[in-house]
Each structure stands twice: as structure tokens, then as C-alpha cells.
mmCIF file with all atom_site columns, C-alpha atoms in Angstrom:
data_model
loop_
_atom_site.group_PDB
_atom_site.id
_atom_site.type_symbol
_atom_site.label_atom_id
_atom_site.label_alt_id
_atom_site.label_comp_id
_atom_site.label_asym_id
_atom_site.label_entity_id
_atom_site.label_seq_id
_atom_site.pdbx_PDB_ins_code
_atom_site.Cartn_x
_atom_site.Cartn_y
_atom_site.Cartn_z
_atom_site.occupancy
_atom_site.B_iso_or_equiv
_atom_site.pdbx_formal_charge
_atom_site.auth_seq_id
_atom_site.auth_comp_id
_atom_site.auth_asym_id
_atom_site.auth_atom_id
_atom_site.pdbx_PDB_model_num
ATOM 1   C CA . GLY T 1 1   ? -4.878  18.100  -8.680  1.00 54.00 ? 295 GLY T CA 1
ATOM 2   C CA . ALA T 1 2   ? -3.912  17.886  -5.061  1.00 77.00 ? 296 ALA T CA 1
ATOM 3   C CA . GLY T 1 3   ? -3.753  14.104  -4.859  1.00 92.00 ? 297 GLY T CA 1
ATOM 4   C CA . VAL T 1 4   ? -3.319  10.968  -6.951  1.00 95.00 ? 298 VAL T CA 1
ATOM 5   C CA . SER T 1 5   ? -6.276  10.525  -9.263  1.00 96.00 ? 299 SER T CA 1
ATOM 6   C CA . GLN T 1 6   ? -7.342  7.203   -10.758 1.00 97.00 ? 300 GLN T CA 1
ATOM 7   C CA . SER T 1 7   ? -9.959  6.509   -13.361 1.00 97.00 ? 301 SER T CA 1
ATOM 8   C CA . PRO T 1 8   ? -12.312 4.878   -13.753 1.00 97.00 ? 302 PRO T CA 1
ATOM 9   C CA . ARG T 1 9   ? -13.249 4.228   -10.118 1.00 96.00 ? 303 ARG T CA 1
ATOM 10  C CA . TYR T 1 10  ? -15.171 1.119   -11.141 1.00 97.00 ? 304 TYR T CA 1
ATOM 11  C CA . LYS T 1 11  ? -14.857 -1.074  -14.212 1.00 98.00 ? 305 LYS T CA 1
ATOM 12  C CA . VAL T 1 12  ? -16.845 -4.151  -15.141 1.00 98.00 ? 306 VAL T CA 1
ATOM 13  C CA . ALA T 1 13  ? -15.310 -6.159  -17.967 1.00 98.00 ? 307 ALA T CA 1
ATOM 14  C CA . LYS T 1 14  ? -16.436 -9.287  -19.702 1.00 97.00 ? 308 LYS T CA 1
ATOM 15  C CA . ARG T 1 15  ? -13.923 -12.111 -19.626 1.00 97.00 ? 309 ARG T CA 1
ATOM 16  C CA . GLY T 1 16  ? -11.575 -11.739 -22.569 1.00 97.00 ? 310 GLY T CA 1
ATOM 17  C CA . GLN T 1 17  ? -12.022 -7.982  -22.854 1.00 98.00 ? 311 GLN T CA 1
ATOM 18  C CA . ASP T 1 18  ? -9.058  -5.582  -22.714 1.00 98.00 ? 312 ASP T CA 1
ATOM 19  C CA . VAL T 1 19  ? -9.079  -2.819  -20.079 1.00 98.00 ? 313 VAL T CA 1
ATOM 20  C CA . ALA T 1 20  ? -7.009  0.300   -19.476 1.00 98.00 ? 314 ALA T CA 1
ATOM 21  C CA . LEU T 1 21  ? -6.678  1.901   -16.054 1.00 98.00 ? 315 LEU T CA 1
ATOM 22  C CA . ARG T 1 22  ? -5.374  5.434   -15.704 1.00 98.00 ? 316 ARG T CA 1
ATOM 23  C CA . CYS T 1 23  ? -3.321  7.067   -12.976 1.00 98.00 ? 317 CYS T CA 1
ATOM 24  C CA . ASP T 1 24  ? -2.610  10.788  -12.637 1.00 97.00 ? 318 ASP T CA 1
ATOM 25  C CA . PRO T 1 25  ? 0.146   11.154  -10.010 1.00 96.00 ? 319 PRO T CA 1
ATOM 26  C CA . ILE T 1 26  ? 0.863   14.221  -7.938  1.00 95.00 ? 320 ILE T CA 1
ATOM 27  C CA . SER T 1 27  ? 2.598   16.795  -10.102 1.00 93.00 ? 321 SER T CA 1
ATOM 28  C CA . GLY T 1 28  ? 6.367   16.535  -9.839  1.00 91.00 ? 322 GLY T CA 1
ATOM 29  C CA . HIS T 1 29  ? 6.467   13.086  -8.287  1.00 93.00 ? 323 HIS T CA 1
ATOM 30  C CA . VAL T 1 30  ? 9.081   11.073  -10.139 1.00 91.00 ? 324 VAL T CA 1
ATOM 31  C CA . SER T 1 31  ? 8.208   7.692   -8.634  1.00 92.00 ? 325 SER T CA 1
ATOM 32  C CA . LEU T 1 32  ? 5.012   5.875   -9.572  1.00 94.00 ? 326 LEU T CA 1
ATOM 33  C CA . PHE T 1 33  ? 3.855   2.457   -8.408  1.00 94.00 ? 327 PHE T CA 1
ATOM 34  C CA . TRP T 1 34  ? 1.005   0.131   -9.300  1.00 96.00 ? 328 TRP T CA 1
ATOM 35  C CA . TYR T 1 35  ? -0.369  -2.343  -6.768  1.00 96.00 ? 329 TYR T CA 1
ATOM 36  C CA . GLN T 1 36  ? -3.071  -5.015  -6.976  1.00 97.00 ? 330 GLN T CA 1
ATOM 37  C CA . GLN T 1 37  ? -5.312  -5.564  -3.952  1.00 97.00 ? 331 GLN T CA 1
ATOM 38  C CA . ALA T 1 38  ? -7.442  -8.698  -3.951  1.00 95.00 ? 332 ALA T CA 1
ATOM 39  C CA . LEU T 1 39  ? -10.508 -8.815  -1.703  1.00 92.00 ? 333 LEU T CA 1
ATOM 40  C CA . GLY T 1 40  ? -9.519  -9.168  1.943   1.00 88.00 ? 334 GLY T CA 1
ATOM 41  C CA . GLN T 1 41  ? -5.804  -8.910  1.215   1.00 92.00 ? 335 GLN T CA 1
ATOM 42  C CA . GLY T 1 42  ? -3.109  -6.290  1.398   1.00 94.00 ? 336 GLY T CA 1
ATOM 43  C CA . PRO T 1 43  ? -1.873  -4.586  -1.764  1.00 95.00 ? 337 PRO T CA 1
ATOM 44  C CA . GLU T 1 44  ? 0.729   -6.458  -3.799  1.00 95.00 ? 338 GLU T CA 1
ATOM 45  C CA . PHE T 1 45  ? 3.362   -4.718  -5.895  1.00 94.00 ? 339 PHE T CA 1
ATOM 46  C CA . LEU T 1 46  ? 2.993   -4.842  -9.659  1.00 96.00 ? 340 LEU T CA 1
ATOM 47  C CA . THR T 1 47  ? 5.406   -2.368  -11.205 1.00 95.00 ? 341 THR T CA 1
ATOM 48  C CA . TYR T 1 48  ? 7.486   0.773   -10.578 1.00 92.00 ? 342 TYR T CA 1
ATOM 49  C CA . PHE T 1 49  ? 8.402   3.775   -12.713 1.00 93.00 ? 343 PHE T CA 1
ATOM 50  C CA . GLN T 1 50  ? 10.992  6.436   -12.152 1.00 91.00 ? 344 GLN T CA 1
ATOM 51  C CA . ASN T 1 51  ? 9.922   9.207   -14.510 1.00 93.00 ? 345 ASN T CA 1
ATOM 52  C CA . GLU T 1 52  ? 9.231   7.422   -17.821 1.00 95.00 ? 346 GLU T CA 1
ATOM 53  C CA . ALA T 1 53  ? 11.527  4.479   -17.094 1.00 94.00 ? 347 ALA T CA 1
ATOM 54  C CA . GLN T 1 54  ? 9.935   1.257   -15.902 1.00 94.00 ? 348 GLN T CA 1
ATOM 55  C CA . LEU T 1 55  ? 12.601  0.091   -13.459 1.00 91.00 ? 349 LEU T CA 1
ATOM 56  C CA . ASP T 1 56  ? 10.807  -2.894  -11.975 1.00 91.00 ? 350 ASP T CA 1
ATOM 57  C CA . LYS T 1 57  ? 8.002   -4.972  -13.417 1.00 92.00 ? 351 LYS T CA 1
ATOM 58  C CA . SER T 1 58  ? 8.680   -8.095  -11.402 1.00 91.00 ? 352 SER T CA 1
ATOM 59  C CA . GLY T 1 59  ? 5.214   -8.071  -9.835  1.00 93.00 ? 353 GLY T CA 1
ATOM 60  C CA . LEU T 1 60  ? 3.212   -8.200  -13.069 1.00 96.00 ? 354 LEU T CA 1
ATOM 61  C CA . PRO T 1 61  ? 1.414   -11.571 -12.861 1.00 95.00 ? 355 PRO T CA 1
ATOM 62  C CA . SER T 1 62  ? 1.471   -12.413 -16.545 1.00 94.00 ? 356 SER T CA 1
ATOM 63  C CA . ASP T 1 63  ? 2.316   -11.050 -19.972 1.00 95.00 ? 357 ASP T CA 1
ATOM 64  C CA . ARG T 1 64  ? -1.297  -9.917  -20.243 1.00 98.00 ? 358 ARG T CA 1
ATOM 65  C CA . PHE T 1 65  ? -0.391  -7.043  -17.937 1.00 98.00 ? 359 PHE T CA 1
ATOM 66  C CA . PHE T 1 66  ? 1.385   -4.038  -19.382 1.00 97.00 ? 360 PHE T CA 1
ATOM 67  C CA . ALA T 1 67  ? 2.107   -0.604  -17.912 1.00 98.00 ? 361 ALA T CA 1
ATOM 68  C CA . GLU T 1 68  ? 3.453   2.569   -19.434 1.00 97.00 ? 362 GLU T CA 1
ATOM 69  C CA . ARG T 1 69  ? 4.298   6.125   -18.450 1.00 97.00 ? 363 ARG T CA 1
ATOM 70  C CA . PRO T 1 70  ? 5.481   7.644   -21.722 1.00 96.00 ? 364 PRO T CA 1
ATOM 71  C CA . GLU T 1 71  ? 5.972   11.254  -20.606 1.00 94.00 ? 365 GLU T CA 1
ATOM 72  C CA . GLY T 1 72  ? 6.880   10.619  -17.007 1.00 92.00 ? 366 GLY T CA 1
ATOM 73  C CA . SER T 1 73  ? 3.560   11.770  -15.575 1.00 94.00 ? 367 SER T CA 1
ATOM 74  C CA . VAL T 1 74  ? 0.284   9.945   -16.363 1.00 97.00 ? 368 VAL T CA 1
ATOM 75  C CA . SER T 1 75  ? 0.503   6.157   -16.302 1.00 98.00 ? 369 SER T CA 1
ATOM 76  C CA . THR T 1 76  ? -1.745  3.506   -17.798 1.00 98.00 ? 370 THR T CA 1
ATOM 77  C CA . LEU T 1 77  ? -2.052  -0.089  -16.666 1.00 98.00 ? 371 LEU T CA 1
ATOM 78  C CA . LYS T 1 78  ? -3.425  -2.285  -19.423 1.00 98.00 ? 372 LYS T CA 1
ATOM 79  C CA . ILE T 1 79  ? -4.773  -5.774  -18.956 1.00 98.00 ? 373 ILE T CA 1
ATOM 80  C CA . GLN T 1 80  ? -5.378  -7.818  -22.062 1.00 98.00 ? 374 GLN T CA 1
ATOM 81  C CA . ARG T 1 81  ? -7.866  -10.696 -22.335 1.00 98.00 ? 375 ARG T CA 1
ATOM 82  C CA . THR T 1 82  ? -9.075  -10.223 -18.765 1.00 98.00 ? 376 THR T CA 1
ATOM 83  C CA . GLN T 1 83  ? -9.701  -13.289 -16.614 1.00 97.00 ? 377 GLN T CA 1
ATOM 84  C CA . GLN T 1 84  ? -11.823 -13.660 -13.478 1.00 96.00 ? 378 GLN T CA 1
ATOM 85  C CA . GLU T 1 85  ? -8.705  -13.840 -11.303 1.00 96.00 ? 379 GLU T CA 1
ATOM 86  C CA . ASP T 1 86  ? -7.850  -10.301 -12.448 1.00 97.00 ? 380 ASP T CA 1
ATOM 87  C CA . SER T 1 87  ? -10.790 -8.988  -10.389 1.00 97.00 ? 381 SER T CA 1
ATOM 88  C CA . ALA T 1 88  ? -9.258  -6.733  -7.739  1.00 97.00 ? 382 ALA T CA 1
ATOM 89  C CA . VAL T 1 89  ? -8.676  -3.124  -6.767  1.00 97.00 ? 383 VAL T CA 1
ATOM 90  C CA . TYR T 1 90  ? -5.759  -1.595  -8.654  1.00 98.00 ? 384 TYR T CA 1
ATOM 91  C CA . LEU T 1 91  ? -3.990  1.098   -6.653  1.00 97.00 ? 385 LEU T CA 1
ATOM 92  C CA . CYS T 1 92  ? -1.601  3.692   -7.958  1.00 96.00 ? 386 CYS T CA 1
ATOM 93  C CA . ALA T 1 93  ? 0.849   5.569   -5.723  1.00 95.00 ? 387 ALA T CA 1
ATOM 94  C CA . SER T 1 94  ? 3.347   8.329   -6.332  1.00 94.00 ? 388 SER T CA 1
ATOM 95  C CA . SER T 1 95  ? 6.179   9.653   -4.223  1.00 90.00 ? 389 SER T CA 1
ATOM 96  C CA . LEU T 1 96  ? 9.120   12.012  -4.065  1.00 84.00 ? 390 LEU T CA 1
ATOM 97  C CA . SER T 1 97  ? 11.051  10.119  -1.430  1.00 77.00 ? 391 SER T CA 1
ATOM 98  C CA . ASN T 1 98  ? 11.521  6.677   0.081   1.00 70.00 ? 392 ASN T CA 1
ATOM 99  C CA . ILE T 1 99  ? 9.320   7.646   2.981   1.00 74.00 ? 393 ILE T CA 1
ATOM 100 C CA . GLU T 1 100 ? 5.834   8.727   2.069   1.00 79.00 ? 394 GLU T CA 1
ATOM 101 C CA . ALA T 1 101 ? 3.901   7.312   -0.870  1.00 86.00 ? 395 ALA T CA 1
ATOM 102 C CA . PHE T 1 102 ? 0.558   8.904   -1.746  1.00 91.00 ? 396 PHE T CA 1
ATOM 103 C CA . PHE T 1 103 ? -2.113  6.529   -2.963  1.00 93.00 ? 397 PHE T CA 1
ATOM 104 C CA . GLY T 1 104 ? -5.110  7.090   -5.172  1.00 94.00 ? 398 GLY T CA 1
ATOM 105 C CA . GLN T 1 105 ? -8.554  5.698   -4.364  1.00 93.00 ? 399 GLN T CA 1
ATOM 106 C CA . GLY T 1 106 ? -8.039  2.820   -6.737  1.00 95.00 ? 400 GLY T CA 1
ATOM 107 C CA . THR T 1 107 ? -9.951  1.266   -9.608  1.00 97.00 ? 401 THR T CA 1
ATOM 108 C CA . ARG T 1 108 ? -12.168 -1.665  -8.688  1.00 97.00 ? 402 ARG T CA 1
ATOM 109 C CA . LEU T 1 109 ? -12.091 -4.110  -11.605 1.00 98.00 ? 403 LEU T CA 1
ATOM 110 C CA . THR T 1 110 ? -14.708 -6.841  -11.783 1.00 98.00 ? 404 THR T CA 1
ATOM 111 C CA . VAL T 1 111 ? -14.392 -9.428  -14.531 1.00 98.00 ? 405 VAL T CA 1
ATOM 112 C CA . VAL T 1 112 ? -17.617 -11.296 -15.270 1.00 97.00 ? 406 VAL T CA 1
ATOM 113 C CA . ALA Y 2 1   ? 8.032   -16.613 4.224   1.00 71.00 ? 170 ALA Y CA 1
ATOM 114 C CA . GLN Y 2 2   ? 5.769   -13.613 4.613   1.00 83.00 ? 171 GLN Y CA 1
ATOM 115 C CA . LYS Y 2 3   ? 7.660   -10.363 4.873   1.00 93.00 ? 172 LYS Y CA 1
ATOM 116 C CA . ILE Y 2 4   ? 4.904   -8.722  6.939   1.00 97.00 ? 173 ILE Y CA 1
ATOM 117 C CA . THR Y 2 5   ? 2.624   -10.581 9.344   1.00 97.00 ? 174 THR Y CA 1
ATOM 118 C CA . GLN Y 2 6   ? -0.462  -9.090  10.950  1.00 97.00 ? 175 GLN Y CA 1
ATOM 119 C CA . THR Y 2 7   ? -2.083  -11.701 13.167  1.00 96.00 ? 176 THR Y CA 1
ATOM 120 C CA . GLN Y 2 8   ? -5.208  -9.770  14.154  1.00 97.00 ? 177 GLN Y CA 1
ATOM 121 C CA . PRO Y 2 9   ? -7.859  -9.904  11.422  1.00 95.00 ? 178 PRO Y CA 1
ATOM 122 C CA . GLY Y 2 10  ? -10.180 -7.741  13.526  1.00 96.00 ? 179 GLY Y CA 1
ATOM 123 C CA . MET Y 2 11  ? -9.957  -5.607  16.646  1.00 97.00 ? 180 MET Y CA 1
ATOM 124 C CA . PHE Y 2 12  ? -12.524 -3.726  18.697  1.00 97.00 ? 181 PHE Y CA 1
ATOM 125 C CA . VAL Y 2 13  ? -11.811 -0.760  20.930  1.00 98.00 ? 182 VAL Y CA 1
ATOM 126 C CA . GLN Y 2 14  ? -13.981 1.487   23.044  1.00 98.00 ? 183 GLN Y CA 1
ATOM 127 C CA . GLU Y 2 15  ? -14.063 5.123   22.011  1.00 98.00 ? 184 GLU Y CA 1
ATOM 128 C CA . LYS Y 2 16  ? -11.388 7.184   23.837  1.00 97.00 ? 185 LYS Y CA 1
ATOM 129 C CA . GLU Y 2 17  ? -9.384  4.085   24.745  1.00 98.00 ? 186 GLU Y CA 1
ATOM 130 C CA . ALA Y 2 18  ? -5.978  3.133   23.319  1.00 98.00 ? 187 ALA Y CA 1
ATOM 131 C CA . VAL Y 2 19  ? -5.438  0.154   21.026  1.00 98.00 ? 188 VAL Y CA 1
ATOM 132 C CA . THR Y 2 20  ? -2.363  -1.695  19.758  1.00 98.00 ? 189 THR Y CA 1
ATOM 133 C CA . LEU Y 2 21  ? -2.267  -3.273  16.312  1.00 98.00 ? 190 LEU Y CA 1
ATOM 134 C CA . ASP Y 2 22  ? 0.424   -5.921  15.918  1.00 98.00 ? 191 ASP Y CA 1
ATOM 135 C CA . CYS Y 2 23  ? 2.938   -6.243  13.105  1.00 98.00 ? 192 CYS Y CA 1
ATOM 136 C CA . THR Y 2 24  ? 6.000   -8.434  12.729  1.00 98.00 ? 193 THR Y CA 1
ATOM 137 C CA . TYR Y 2 25  ? 8.364   -8.371  9.777   1.00 97.00 ? 194 TYR Y CA 1
ATOM 138 C CA . ASP Y 2 26  ? 11.024  -10.511 8.173   1.00 96.00 ? 195 ASP Y CA 1
ATOM 139 C CA . THR Y 2 27  ? 14.045  -9.137  6.355   1.00 93.00 ? 196 THR Y CA 1
ATOM 140 C CA . SER Y 2 28  ? 17.768  -9.771  6.113   1.00 91.00 ? 197 SER Y CA 1
ATOM 141 C CA . ASP Y 2 29  ? 18.438  -6.174  5.063   1.00 89.00 ? 198 ASP Y CA 1
ATOM 142 C CA . GLN Y 2 30  ? 20.080  -3.846  7.563   1.00 89.00 ? 199 GLN Y CA 1
ATOM 143 C CA . SER Y 2 31  ? 18.422  -0.797  6.038   1.00 89.00 ? 200 SER Y CA 1
ATOM 144 C CA . TYR Y 2 32  ? 14.648  -0.801  5.757   1.00 92.00 ? 201 TYR Y CA 1
ATOM 145 C CA . GLY Y 2 33  ? 11.592  1.275   6.532   1.00 92.00 ? 202 GLY Y CA 1
ATOM 146 C CA . LEU Y 2 34  ? 8.349   0.355   8.240   1.00 95.00 ? 203 LEU Y CA 1
ATOM 147 C CA . PHE Y 2 35  ? 5.041   2.040   7.499   1.00 95.00 ? 204 PHE Y CA 1
ATOM 148 C CA . TRP Y 2 36  ? 1.466   2.012   8.674   1.00 97.00 ? 205 TRP Y CA 1
ATOM 149 C CA . TYR Y 2 37  ? -1.415  2.905   6.382   1.00 96.00 ? 206 TYR Y CA 1
ATOM 150 C CA . LYS Y 2 38  ? -5.120  3.368   7.070   1.00 97.00 ? 207 LYS Y CA 1
ATOM 151 C CA . GLN Y 2 39  ? -7.649  2.289   4.460   1.00 96.00 ? 208 GLN Y CA 1
ATOM 152 C CA . PRO Y 2 40  ? -11.207 3.536   5.071   1.00 94.00 ? 209 PRO Y CA 1
ATOM 153 C CA . SER Y 2 41  ? -14.141 2.170   3.118   1.00 90.00 ? 210 SER Y CA 1
ATOM 154 C CA . SER Y 2 42  ? -13.483 4.736   0.382   1.00 87.00 ? 211 SER Y CA 1
ATOM 155 C CA . GLY Y 2 43  ? -10.444 2.659   -0.592  1.00 87.00 ? 212 GLY Y CA 1
ATOM 156 C CA . GLU Y 2 44  ? -7.658  5.203   -0.404  1.00 87.00 ? 213 GLU Y CA 1
ATOM 157 C CA . MET Y 2 45  ? -4.496  4.216   1.474   1.00 92.00 ? 214 MET Y CA 1
ATOM 158 C CA . ILE Y 2 46  ? -3.657  6.980   3.935   1.00 93.00 ? 215 ILE Y CA 1
ATOM 159 C CA . PHE Y 2 47  ? -0.091  7.188   5.252   1.00 92.00 ? 216 PHE Y CA 1
ATOM 160 C CA . LEU Y 2 48  ? 0.015   7.334   9.053   1.00 96.00 ? 217 LEU Y CA 1
ATOM 161 C CA . ILE Y 2 49  ? 3.544   6.856   10.328  1.00 95.00 ? 218 ILE Y CA 1
ATOM 162 C CA . TYR Y 2 50  ? 7.066   5.795   9.349   1.00 94.00 ? 219 TYR Y CA 1
ATOM 163 C CA . GLN Y 2 51  ? 9.975   4.195   11.222  1.00 95.00 ? 220 GLN Y CA 1
ATOM 164 C CA . GLY Y 2 52  ? 13.432  3.787   9.718   1.00 93.00 ? 221 GLY Y CA 1
ATOM 165 C CA . SER Y 2 53  ? 15.500  0.818   10.784  1.00 93.00 ? 222 SER Y CA 1
ATOM 166 C CA . TYR Y 2 54  ? 18.272  3.081   12.053  1.00 92.00 ? 223 TYR Y CA 1
ATOM 167 C CA . ASP Y 2 55  ? 15.959  5.402   13.972  1.00 91.00 ? 224 ASP Y CA 1
ATOM 168 C CA . GLU Y 2 56  ? 16.636  4.994   17.672  1.00 88.00 ? 225 GLU Y CA 1
ATOM 169 C CA . GLN Y 2 57  ? 13.510  6.748   18.852  1.00 94.00 ? 226 GLN Y CA 1
ATOM 170 C CA . ASN Y 2 58  ? 10.029  5.341   18.310  1.00 96.00 ? 227 ASN Y CA 1
ATOM 171 C CA . ALA Y 2 59  ? 8.124   7.366   15.735  1.00 96.00 ? 228 ALA Y CA 1
ATOM 172 C CA . THR Y 2 60  ? 5.118   9.417   16.842  1.00 96.00 ? 229 THR Y CA 1
ATOM 173 C CA . GLU Y 2 61  ? 2.566   11.358  14.809  1.00 96.00 ? 230 GLU Y CA 1
ATOM 174 C CA . GLY Y 2 62  ? -0.199  12.900  16.866  1.00 97.00 ? 231 GLY Y CA 1
ATOM 175 C CA . ARG Y 2 63  ? -2.312  10.071  18.295  1.00 98.00 ? 232 ARG Y CA 1
ATOM 176 C CA . TYR Y 2 64  ? -0.257  7.458   16.453  1.00 98.00 ? 233 TYR Y CA 1
ATOM 177 C CA . SER Y 2 65  ? 2.946   5.945   17.775  1.00 97.00 ? 234 SER Y CA 1
ATOM 178 C CA . LEU Y 2 66  ? 5.008   3.058   16.523  1.00 97.00 ? 235 LEU Y CA 1
ATOM 179 C CA . ASN Y 2 67  ? 6.400   0.625   19.095  1.00 96.00 ? 236 ASN Y CA 1
ATOM 180 C CA . PHE Y 2 68  ? 9.565   -0.484  17.289  1.00 96.00 ? 237 PHE Y CA 1
ATOM 181 C CA . GLN Y 2 69  ? 11.353  -3.501  18.766  1.00 96.00 ? 238 GLN Y CA 1
ATOM 182 C CA . LYS Y 2 70  ? 14.148  -4.277  16.329  1.00 95.00 ? 239 LYS Y CA 1
ATOM 183 C CA . ALA Y 2 71  ? 15.445  -7.434  18.006  1.00 94.00 ? 240 ALA Y CA 1
ATOM 184 C CA . ARG Y 2 72  ? 11.954  -8.922  17.960  1.00 96.00 ? 241 ARG Y CA 1
ATOM 185 C CA . LYS Y 2 73  ? 11.287  -7.578  14.445  1.00 96.00 ? 242 LYS Y CA 1
ATOM 186 C CA . SER Y 2 74  ? 8.039   -6.018  15.532  1.00 97.00 ? 243 SER Y CA 1
ATOM 187 C CA . ALA Y 2 75  ? 6.531   -2.649  14.658  1.00 98.00 ? 244 ALA Y CA 1
ATOM 188 C CA . ASN Y 2 76  ? 3.230   -2.339  16.466  1.00 98.00 ? 245 ASN Y CA 1
ATOM 189 C CA . LEU Y 2 77  ? 0.957   0.656   15.929  1.00 98.00 ? 246 LEU Y CA 1
ATOM 190 C CA . VAL Y 2 78  ? -0.538  2.290   19.006  1.00 98.00 ? 247 VAL Y CA 1
ATOM 191 C CA . ILE Y 2 79  ? -3.553  4.550   18.551  1.00 98.00 ? 248 ILE Y CA 1
ATOM 192 C CA . SER Y 2 80  ? -4.373  6.610   21.624  1.00 97.00 ? 249 SER Y CA 1
ATOM 193 C CA . ALA Y 2 81  ? -7.752  8.137   22.454  1.00 97.00 ? 250 ALA Y CA 1
ATOM 194 C CA . SER Y 2 82  ? -9.609  6.227   19.729  1.00 98.00 ? 251 SER Y CA 1
ATOM 195 C CA . GLN Y 2 83  ? -12.237 8.090   17.736  1.00 97.00 ? 252 GLN Y CA 1
ATOM 196 C CA . LEU Y 2 84  ? -15.165 6.744   15.711  1.00 97.00 ? 253 LEU Y CA 1
ATOM 197 C CA . GLY Y 2 85  ? -13.404 7.928   12.554  1.00 97.00 ? 254 GLY Y CA 1
ATOM 198 C CA . ASP Y 2 86  ? -10.548 5.554   13.290  1.00 98.00 ? 255 ASP Y CA 1
ATOM 199 C CA . SER Y 2 87  ? -12.710 2.596   12.221  1.00 98.00 ? 256 SER Y CA 1
ATOM 200 C CA . ALA Y 2 88  ? -10.963 1.272   9.092   1.00 98.00 ? 257 ALA Y CA 1
ATOM 201 C CA . MET Y 2 89  ? -8.500  -1.327  7.805   1.00 97.00 ? 258 MET Y CA 1
ATOM 202 C CA . TYR Y 2 90  ? -4.924  -0.814  8.940   1.00 98.00 ? 259 TYR Y CA 1
ATOM 203 C CA . PHE Y 2 91  ? -1.976  -2.135  6.986   1.00 98.00 ? 260 PHE Y CA 1
ATOM 204 C CA . CYS Y 2 92  ? 1.605   -2.547  8.089   1.00 98.00 ? 261 CYS Y CA 1
ATOM 205 C CA . ALA Y 2 93  ? 4.171   -2.340  5.281   1.00 96.00 ? 262 ALA Y CA 1
ATOM 206 C CA . MET Y 2 94  ? 7.919   -2.528  4.754   1.00 95.00 ? 263 MET Y CA 1
ATOM 207 C CA . ARG Y 2 95  ? 10.330  -1.140  2.209   1.00 91.00 ? 264 ARG Y CA 1
ATOM 208 C CA . GLU Y 2 96  ? 13.667  -2.948  2.012   1.00 87.00 ? 265 GLU Y CA 1
ATOM 209 C CA . GLY Y 2 97  ? 17.037  -1.863  0.748   1.00 76.00 ? 266 GLY Y CA 1
ATOM 210 C CA . LEU Y 2 98  ? 16.589  1.870   1.242   1.00 65.00 ? 267 LEU Y CA 1
ATOM 211 C CA . ARG Y 2 99  ? 20.156  2.530   0.233   1.00 59.00 ? 268 ARG Y CA 1
ATOM 212 C CA . THR Y 2 100 ? 20.131  0.438   -2.928  1.00 58.00 ? 269 THR Y CA 1
ATOM 213 C CA . GLY Y 2 101 ? 17.123  2.176   -4.413  1.00 58.00 ? 270 GLY Y CA 1
ATOM 214 C CA . ALA Y 2 102 ? 14.629  -0.657  -4.137  1.00 59.00 ? 271 ALA Y CA 1
ATOM 215 C CA . ASN Y 2 103 ? 11.343  1.060   -3.666  1.00 75.00 ? 272 ASN Y CA 1
ATOM 216 C CA . ASN Y 2 104 ? 8.273   -1.117  -3.520  1.00 84.00 ? 273 ASN Y CA 1
ATOM 217 C CA . LEU Y 2 105 ? 6.295   -1.733  -0.355  1.00 90.00 ? 274 LEU Y CA 1
ATOM 218 C CA . PHE Y 2 106 ? 5.425   -5.163  1.028   1.00 93.00 ? 275 PHE Y CA 1
ATOM 219 C CA . PHE Y 2 107 ? 2.077   -5.133  2.841   1.00 96.00 ? 276 PHE Y CA 1
ATOM 220 C CA . GLY Y 2 108 ? 0.525   -7.352  5.483   1.00 97.00 ? 277 GLY Y CA 1
ATOM 221 C CA . THR Y 2 109 ? -3.019  -8.684  5.258   1.00 96.00 ? 278 THR Y CA 1
ATOM 222 C CA . GLY Y 2 110 ? -4.393  -5.928  7.437   1.00 97.00 ? 279 GLY Y CA 1
ATOM 223 C CA . THR Y 2 111 ? -6.372  -5.516  10.656  1.00 98.00 ? 280 THR Y CA 1
ATOM 224 C CA . ARG Y 2 112 ? -9.931  -4.226  10.651  1.00 98.00 ? 281 ARG Y CA 1
ATOM 225 C CA . LEU Y 2 113 ? -10.371 -1.854  13.577  1.00 98.00 ? 282 LEU Y CA 1
ATOM 226 C CA . THR Y 2 114 ? -13.839 -1.057  14.847  1.00 98.00 ? 283 THR Y CA 1
ATOM 227 C CA . VAL Y 2 115 ? -14.299 1.723   17.380  1.00 98.00 ? 284 VAL Y CA 1
ATOM 228 C CA . ILE Y 2 116 ? -17.330 1.235   19.602  1.00 97.00 ? 285 ILE Y CA 1
ATOM 229 C CA . PRO Y 2 117 ? -19.152 4.330   20.882  1.00 95.00 ? 286 PRO Y CA 1
#
């Protein structure tokens, strides 16, 4: 597609449930980022991939969060045993350069 | 310390007028980049404008310009001739260490701009 695509757009999970969020970056973009945006806040960095290599995962808040990009294109962010504090919008971005990053519309996760 | 500070939670501007959204930043890196993004209610972050720390000229992109004052560590966004479609959240962001390969963006808390007809 022309832009970064994320699915699902909305996800409601019961506390303790595992969720998987998908990101389809722009074709050919080697860099892929995941960000978490809490209500009323700016996005916060979670993790970064260059092709299939996860070069930085310093922003992942706990070991319940796991991200992968096995073939260097589609990425999945997995959250195990979801908690209420995980409720947020999860944004994916891809880029070719250090200048412009293209963001998807995000997945709004609500943990009840 | 916050890397990006946006002190205006909300701003109002009359249609066709200009508005300045404030942003200050904190870094010890010599090489960094400053960005502004627009986030409408649909949720997507839309890239507006970029300023590199070594760029001597202020960046401009159509109705957007970035007032870069390096000594004051400020990177204010100026929107000229405001339109109703400009109503959205605006985020200032910074990428440090451009030459070492560090890549993630640090965002401020945003400013909600409302354009009044």
C-alpha cells in the first residue's frame, strides 16, 4: 500500500489476555519503529528495527512486551498478560532516512 | 529532564491569521534533528517540517516555518494563514545523535490548536 498500515485499528482485551498488533510498513523502508501514546501524551519510543534486526528495545516497558520483524517487512508487537496500564494507542512508523518517518494510524488498545 | 517541552496545552487562532506553537528542547548532542508533526482526530502522525542542528537557514514548507533559535534551544512552529483544517494536535520532536545512528524520536506533550472561523 501507499502508507503504513496497522491492524486492528481498535482492540479491546480483557486483563490477562495476550494481544498481537500488526504493522505493515511502506515497501522498501528498512527502519521500523513502535511507539506507545497514552491518552493526552506524546508518543513514547518502544523499539526499533533495521530490516529484521531489533537494534533497540530500550523503550519496552516490561518483559511482557515483545516485538518481531522476521522477514524485515511486517512487524508484530505482542503484549502478554495485558494490564490496564497497557491501554494506549500503539503507533508504528517506517522510514528510509533520518529525516522523515511515516506513521500509521495506530491501534487503540483498551484493557478492561 | 524532559527532552522536549511544549508549554501550551491549547491554542486558539482566528482563521487566516498566523499562530506560533512553542517548543524548547534539551540535548548535549551537537548533531540532532527537530521535527513537527500534526495529529488530527484520525490518529495518524503527519510529518510537517524538519530542521537539522547544522542548518543555518530556518526551515520552511508551504505555510509552515520553523523558527530555530539554537542558543535558546527553541524550535517554534509558525503556521501562516490558518485554515479550519489546521485544527489538530501538534507535536514537536527531536532525534539525537544523527551521526551515530541513533534513530528514535523524543516527543513533547503536544499543543491542541483550534482554528476559529
